[in-house]
Short mmCIF file of C-alpha atoms and ligand atoms in Angstrom, two decimals:
data_model
loop_
_atom_site.label_atom_id
_atom_site.label_comp_id
_atom_site.label_asym_id
_atom_site.label_seq_id
_atom_site.Cartn_x
_atom_site.Cartn_y
_atom_site.Cartn_z
CA MET V 1 -4.79 -14.62 -6.99
CA ARG V 2 -2.55 -16.26 -9.57
CA TYR V 3 1.18 -15.66 -9.16
CA LEU V 4 4.17 -16.55 -11.31
CA ILE V 5 7.47 -16.42 -9.39
CA THR V 6 10.89 -17.13 -10.86
CA GLY V 7 13.72 -18.61 -8.80
CA ALA V 8 11.20 -20.05 -6.35
CA ASN V 9 13.14 -23.11 -5.17
CA ARG V 10 15.08 -21.31 -2.42
CA GLY V 11 15.61 -17.98 -0.69
CA ILE V 12 13.14 -15.13 -1.09
CA GLY V 13 11.32 -16.88 -3.97
CA LEU V 14 10.58 -19.98 -1.90
CA GLU V 15 9.39 -17.84 1.00
CA PHE V 16 6.93 -16.08 -1.34
CA VAL V 17 5.50 -19.47 -2.26
CA LYS V 18 5.16 -20.55 1.40
CA GLN V 19 3.32 -17.38 2.44
CA LEU V 20 1.09 -17.37 -0.65
CA VAL V 21 0.06 -20.98 -0.01
CA ALA V 22 -1.04 -19.91 3.47
CA ASN V 23 -3.04 -17.07 1.85
CA GLY V 24 -4.87 -19.52 -0.43
CA ASP V 25 -3.31 -18.25 -3.66
CA THR V 26 -2.29 -20.22 -6.76
CA ILE V 27 1.41 -20.12 -7.56
CA PHE V 28 3.32 -21.07 -10.70
CA ALA V 29 6.70 -21.46 -9.06
CA THR V 30 9.72 -21.83 -11.30
CA ALA V 31 13.02 -23.60 -10.70
CA ARG V 32 15.97 -24.29 -12.97
CA ASN V 33 15.99 -27.90 -11.83
CA ARG V 34 12.46 -28.93 -11.03
CA GLU V 35 13.35 -32.41 -9.82
CA ALA V 36 15.81 -31.06 -7.27
CA ALA V 37 13.30 -28.47 -5.96
CA THR V 38 12.36 -30.64 -2.99
CA GLU V 39 10.51 -28.02 -0.95
CA LEU V 40 8.54 -26.80 -3.96
CA ASN V 41 7.56 -30.35 -4.84
CA GLU V 42 6.39 -30.85 -1.25
CA LEU V 43 4.36 -27.61 -1.41
CA ALA V 44 2.82 -28.82 -4.70
CA LYS V 45 0.93 -31.42 -2.66
CA THR V 46 -1.33 -28.57 -1.46
CA GLY V 47 -2.71 -28.37 -5.01
CA GLN V 48 -1.99 -24.61 -5.04
CA VAL V 49 1.62 -24.78 -6.26
CA PHE V 50 2.68 -25.77 -9.77
CA PRO V 51 6.45 -26.23 -10.03
CA ILE V 52 7.63 -25.26 -13.51
CA GLU V 53 11.11 -25.74 -14.94
CA LEU V 54 12.56 -22.44 -16.19
CA ASP V 55 16.00 -20.97 -16.71
CA VAL V 56 15.56 -17.23 -17.25
CA THR V 57 18.67 -17.03 -19.46
CA ASP V 58 17.42 -19.65 -21.91
CA VAL V 59 14.68 -18.43 -24.28
CA ASP V 60 13.69 -22.00 -25.22
CA SER V 61 13.25 -22.89 -21.56
CA VAL V 62 11.18 -19.73 -21.03
CA ALA V 63 9.01 -20.54 -24.08
CA GLN V 64 8.47 -24.08 -22.83
CA ALA V 65 7.48 -22.78 -19.38
CA ARG V 66 5.06 -20.35 -21.03
CA GLU V 67 3.38 -23.30 -22.78
CA VAL V 68 3.11 -25.30 -19.57
CA VAL V 69 1.64 -22.38 -17.64
CA GLY V 70 -0.66 -21.43 -20.54
CA ALA V 71 -2.14 -24.92 -20.49
CA LYS V 72 -3.15 -24.41 -16.84
CA THR V 73 -4.34 -20.79 -16.76
CA ASP V 74 -5.44 -18.02 -19.12
CA ALA V 75 -4.19 -15.24 -16.84
CA ILE V 76 -1.64 -14.29 -14.20
CA ASP V 77 -2.36 -11.51 -11.72
CA VAL V 78 1.16 -11.00 -10.35
CA LEU V 79 4.48 -11.80 -12.03
CA ILE V 80 7.46 -11.63 -9.67
CA ASN V 81 10.80 -11.55 -11.47
CA ASN V 82 12.81 -12.79 -8.49
CA ALA V 83 15.52 -15.03 -10.00
CA GLY V 84 18.88 -13.39 -9.54
CA ALA V 85 22.56 -14.08 -9.16
CA PHE V 86 25.62 -12.39 -7.63
CA PHE V 87 28.55 -14.14 -9.31
CA ASP V 88 31.57 -12.01 -8.53
CA ARG V 89 31.76 -10.95 -4.86
CA ASN V 90 34.08 -8.07 -3.99
CA GLU V 91 34.72 -7.43 -7.66
CA LYS V 92 37.22 -4.60 -8.08
CA LEU V 93 38.44 -2.71 -11.11
CA ALA V 94 41.70 -4.68 -11.00
CA THR V 95 39.89 -8.03 -10.87
CA PHE V 96 37.10 -7.12 -13.31
CA ASN V 97 36.11 -10.14 -15.36
CA PRO V 98 33.91 -9.45 -18.41
CA ASP V 99 32.51 -13.00 -18.35
CA ALA V 100 31.20 -12.46 -14.83
CA MET V 101 29.52 -9.23 -15.91
CA ARG V 102 27.98 -10.93 -18.95
CA LYS V 103 26.64 -13.79 -16.84
CA THR V 104 25.24 -11.40 -14.24
CA PHE V 105 23.42 -9.32 -16.86
CA GLU V 106 22.13 -12.48 -18.55
CA THR V 107 20.39 -13.51 -15.35
CA ASN V 108 19.40 -10.30 -13.56
CA THR V 109 18.65 -8.06 -16.51
CA ILE V 110 18.13 -9.95 -19.78
CA GLY V 111 16.50 -12.85 -17.92
CA THR V 112 13.87 -10.49 -16.55
CA MET V 113 13.11 -9.27 -20.08
CA ASN V 114 12.91 -12.85 -21.42
CA VAL V 115 10.32 -13.80 -18.82
CA THR V 116 8.34 -10.56 -19.03
CA LYS V 117 8.14 -10.75 -22.82
CA ALA V 118 6.96 -14.38 -22.78
CA PHE V 119 4.33 -13.89 -20.08
CA ALA V 120 3.11 -10.36 -20.97
CA ASP V 121 -0.08 -11.65 -22.61
CA LEU V 122 -1.06 -13.73 -19.57
CA LEU V 123 -0.28 -10.78 -17.31
CA ASN V 124 -2.31 -8.38 -19.43
CA ALA V 125 -5.26 -10.74 -18.98
CA GLY V 126 -4.88 -10.66 -15.17
CA ASN V 127 -6.97 -9.01 -12.50
CA ASN V 128 -5.35 -5.69 -11.40
CA PRO V 129 -2.15 -7.07 -12.99
CA ARG V 130 1.15 -6.32 -11.28
CA LEU V 131 4.73 -6.84 -12.44
CA VAL V 132 7.25 -6.87 -9.59
CA ASN V 133 10.96 -6.85 -10.40
CA ILE V 134 13.15 -7.78 -7.45
CA SER V 135 15.93 -5.22 -7.63
CA SER V 136 18.30 -4.07 -4.89
CA ASN V 137 19.45 -0.98 -3.04
CA LEU V 138 22.75 -1.76 -4.79
CA GLY V 139 21.08 -0.78 -8.08
CA SER V 140 20.13 2.67 -6.80
CA LEU V 141 22.26 5.49 -8.18
CA THR V 142 21.12 7.63 -5.25
CA THR V 143 21.27 5.50 -2.13
CA LEU V 144 24.29 3.36 -2.92
CA GLY V 145 26.49 6.24 -1.82
CA ARG V 146 29.30 8.04 -3.55
CA ASN V 147 32.19 6.30 -1.87
CA ARG V 148 31.23 2.68 -2.36
CA SER V 149 33.30 1.05 -5.08
CA GLY V 150 33.32 -2.43 -6.56
CA ASP V 151 30.63 -5.00 -7.31
CA TYR V 152 30.35 -3.45 -10.77
CA SER V 153 28.53 -6.36 -12.34
CA TYR V 154 25.80 -6.95 -9.79
CA ASN V 155 25.13 -3.28 -9.05
CA ALA V 156 25.02 -2.28 -12.73
CA SER V 157 22.75 -5.24 -13.56
CA LYS V 158 20.23 -4.03 -10.97
CA ALA V 159 20.52 -0.39 -12.06
CA ALA V 160 19.75 -1.59 -15.58
CA LEU V 161 16.83 -3.62 -14.23
CA ASN V 162 15.48 -0.44 -12.66
CA MET V 163 15.63 1.29 -16.03
CA LEU V 164 13.85 -1.66 -17.65
CA THR V 165 11.14 -1.34 -15.01
CA ARG V 166 10.53 2.25 -16.09
CA MET V 167 10.44 1.33 -19.78
CA LEU V 168 8.13 -1.62 -19.15
CA SER V 169 5.68 0.62 -17.30
CA TYR V 170 5.19 2.51 -20.59
CA ASP V 171 4.98 -0.64 -22.71
CA LEU V 172 2.51 -2.33 -20.35
CA PRO V 173 0.07 0.52 -19.62
CA ASP V 174 -2.55 -1.81 -18.13
CA VAL V 175 -0.09 -3.39 -15.69
CA THR V 176 1.26 -1.84 -12.49
CA VAL V 177 5.01 -2.18 -12.98
CA ILE V 178 7.37 -1.68 -10.04
CA CYS V 179 10.78 -2.68 -8.77
CA VAL V 180 11.60 -3.33 -5.13
CA HIS V 181 14.55 -3.58 -2.77
CA PRO V 182 13.75 -6.64 -0.63
CA GLY V 183 16.10 -5.62 2.21
CA TRP V 184 19.35 -7.34 3.16
CA VAL V 185 17.94 -10.81 3.57
CA GLN V 186 19.28 -14.01 5.19
CA THR V 187 19.49 -16.24 2.12
CA ASP V 188 22.34 -17.94 0.27
CA MET V 189 22.89 -14.61 -1.49
CA GLY V 190 22.48 -12.32 1.52
CA GLY V 191 24.41 -14.55 3.94
CA SER V 192 23.64 -15.39 7.55
CA ARG V 193 24.72 -11.96 8.85
CA ALA V 194 22.02 -10.19 6.81
CA ALA V 195 19.66 -7.84 8.60
CA ILE V 196 16.29 -9.52 8.10
CA THR V 197 14.74 -12.94 7.62
CA PRO V 198 13.10 -14.03 4.36
CA GLU V 199 9.84 -14.23 6.35
CA ALA V 200 10.01 -10.53 7.29
CA SER V 201 11.05 -9.44 3.79
CA VAL V 202 8.27 -11.35 2.06
CA GLU V 203 5.67 -10.32 4.61
CA GLY V 204 6.50 -6.69 3.85
CA LEU V 205 6.59 -7.24 0.10
CA LEU V 206 3.26 -9.07 0.01
CA GLY V 207 1.70 -6.25 2.02
CA LEU V 208 3.02 -3.81 -0.57
CA ILE V 209 1.87 -5.92 -3.53
CA GLY V 210 -1.60 -6.20 -2.00
CA ARG V 211 -1.88 -2.41 -1.70
CA LEU V 212 -0.64 -1.56 -5.22
CA THR V 213 -2.93 0.41 -7.50
CA PRO V 214 -2.31 1.48 -11.13
CA ALA V 215 -1.16 4.88 -9.81
CA ASP V 216 1.91 3.14 -8.35
CA THR V 217 3.27 2.07 -11.72
CA ASN V 218 6.83 3.15 -12.53
CA SER V 219 7.92 3.19 -8.86
CA PHE V 220 10.80 1.81 -6.81
CA PHE V 221 9.83 0.67 -3.31
CA GLY V 222 11.59 -0.75 -0.28
CA TRP V 223 10.38 -3.96 1.32
CA THR V 224 8.27 -2.16 3.92
CA GLY V 225 6.51 -0.21 1.18
CA GLU V 226 8.44 3.05 1.46
CA ASP V 227 9.53 4.91 -1.67
CA TRP V 228 13.10 4.02 -2.61
CA ALA V 229 15.22 6.59 -4.47
CA TRP V 230 16.18 5.53 -8.00
N1 LIG O 1 19.34 -11.65 -0.21
C1 LIG O 1 19.53 -10.33 -0.27
O1 LIG O 1 20.04 -9.70 0.69
C2 LIG O 1 19.07 -9.55 -1.47
C3 LIG O 1 19.20 -8.15 -1.43
C4 LIG O 1 18.77 -7.41 -2.52
C5 LIG O 1 18.23 -8.05 -3.62
N2 LIG O 1 18.13 -9.41 -3.65
C6 LIG O 1 17.54 -10.02 -4.84
O2 LIG O 1 16.47 -10.88 -4.45
C7 LIG O 1 16.31 -11.93 -5.39
C8 LIG O 1 16.31 -13.28 -4.69
O3 LIG O 1 17.53 -13.40 -4.02
P1 LIG O 1 17.82 -14.47 -2.86
O4 LIG O 1 18.49 -13.74 -1.77
O5 LIG O 1 16.62 -15.30 -2.60
O6 LIG O 1 18.95 -15.33 -3.60
P2 LIG O 1 19.28 -16.88 -3.61
O7 LIG O 1 18.91 -17.49 -2.30
O8 LIG O 1 20.68 -16.98 -4.10
O9 LIG O 1 18.25 -17.48 -4.70
C9 LIG O 1 18.37 -17.10 -6.04
C10 LIG O 1 17.29 -17.80 -6.84
O10 LIG O 1 17.42 -17.39 -8.21
C11 LIG O 1 17.51 -18.57 -9.01
N3 LIG O 1 18.26 -18.37 -10.25
C12 LIG O 1 19.54 -17.98 -10.39
N4 LIG O 1 19.87 -17.98 -11.70
C13 LIG O 1 18.77 -18.38 -12.39
C14 LIG O 1 18.47 -18.59 -13.75
N5 LIG O 1 19.38 -18.40 -14.71
N6 LIG O 1 17.21 -19.00 -14.08
C15 LIG O 1 16.29 -19.21 -13.13
N7 LIG O 1 16.50 -19.05 -11.82
C16 LIG O 1 17.73 -18.63 -11.45
C17 LIG O 1 18.19 -19.60 -8.12
O11 LIG O 1 17.99 -20.90 -8.66
P3 LIG O 1 19.10 -22.08 -8.46
O12 LIG O 1 18.80 -22.71 -7.12
O13 LIG O 1 18.86 -22.99 -9.61
O14 LIG O 1 20.45 -21.43 -8.48
C18 LIG O 1 17.43 -19.34 -6.82
O15 LIG O 1 16.17 -19.93 -6.85
C19 LIG O 1 17.47 -11.77 -6.40
O16 LIG O 1 17.01 -11.10 -7.55
C20 LIG O 1 18.47 -10.91 -5.63
O17 LIG O 1 19.32 -10.19 -6.50
C21 LIG O 1 18.54 -10.17 -2.59
#
């Protein structure tokens, strides 16, 4: 299968690339700084990985990446909008910084739209095409809990991403559109005390992606494939 994965130079994105290489898939793996993406460039030696420079917040960069990918393939089967950022840790009402919220939405929410818009035609041409937005339990209005305050920017950006997932499922009727909570994962973002390894998260997510059918569109799943409450 042909995958496009954003933010693939480290963390969960890089782990996707590693496991997909082992599966024999082709991966267009994006990084903001392609030259510095050492592990991706190493994986490119397999001939299955094409590192592509892409900043999800920059429409020119996205358009350029679309051209590069379009020169190599006429279709993508799975687009994983994985790139994400958590700028303002422990953000409280008293410390709220509008610039941090803007930056967070630019990456997690608007960035996802930029990429999806640019690659929608390639995705529509895919085989059983699937669009997977990497969201978070922190974007769930239901499971976040009533007494958890703070982290306004990150949590709201993921809640908005969940809404975009729903809207995109209507706009892309031939694509299975879902969002997922990848678990609390040991990455730069999740920290070393997180509950699960990137290997376990991605293993679960790839199992889920492999089982998806068009009937699953407009759903929110956890990393082991269970339904997650919006
Ligand atoms: N780890 C967790 O516990 C957890 C839990 C729930 C959800 N998630 C979500 O899972 C996804 C991956 O997270 P992670 O834990 O792997 O985080 P990570 O280790 O911090 O990696 C984030 C990735 O996103 C890329 N990125 C950030 N801003 C970007 C931009 N403007 N354009 C393109 N790429 C950009 C980073 O690239 P650079 O190297 O250039 O910065 C990096 O490749 C995110 O969407 C995150 O919100 C993570």
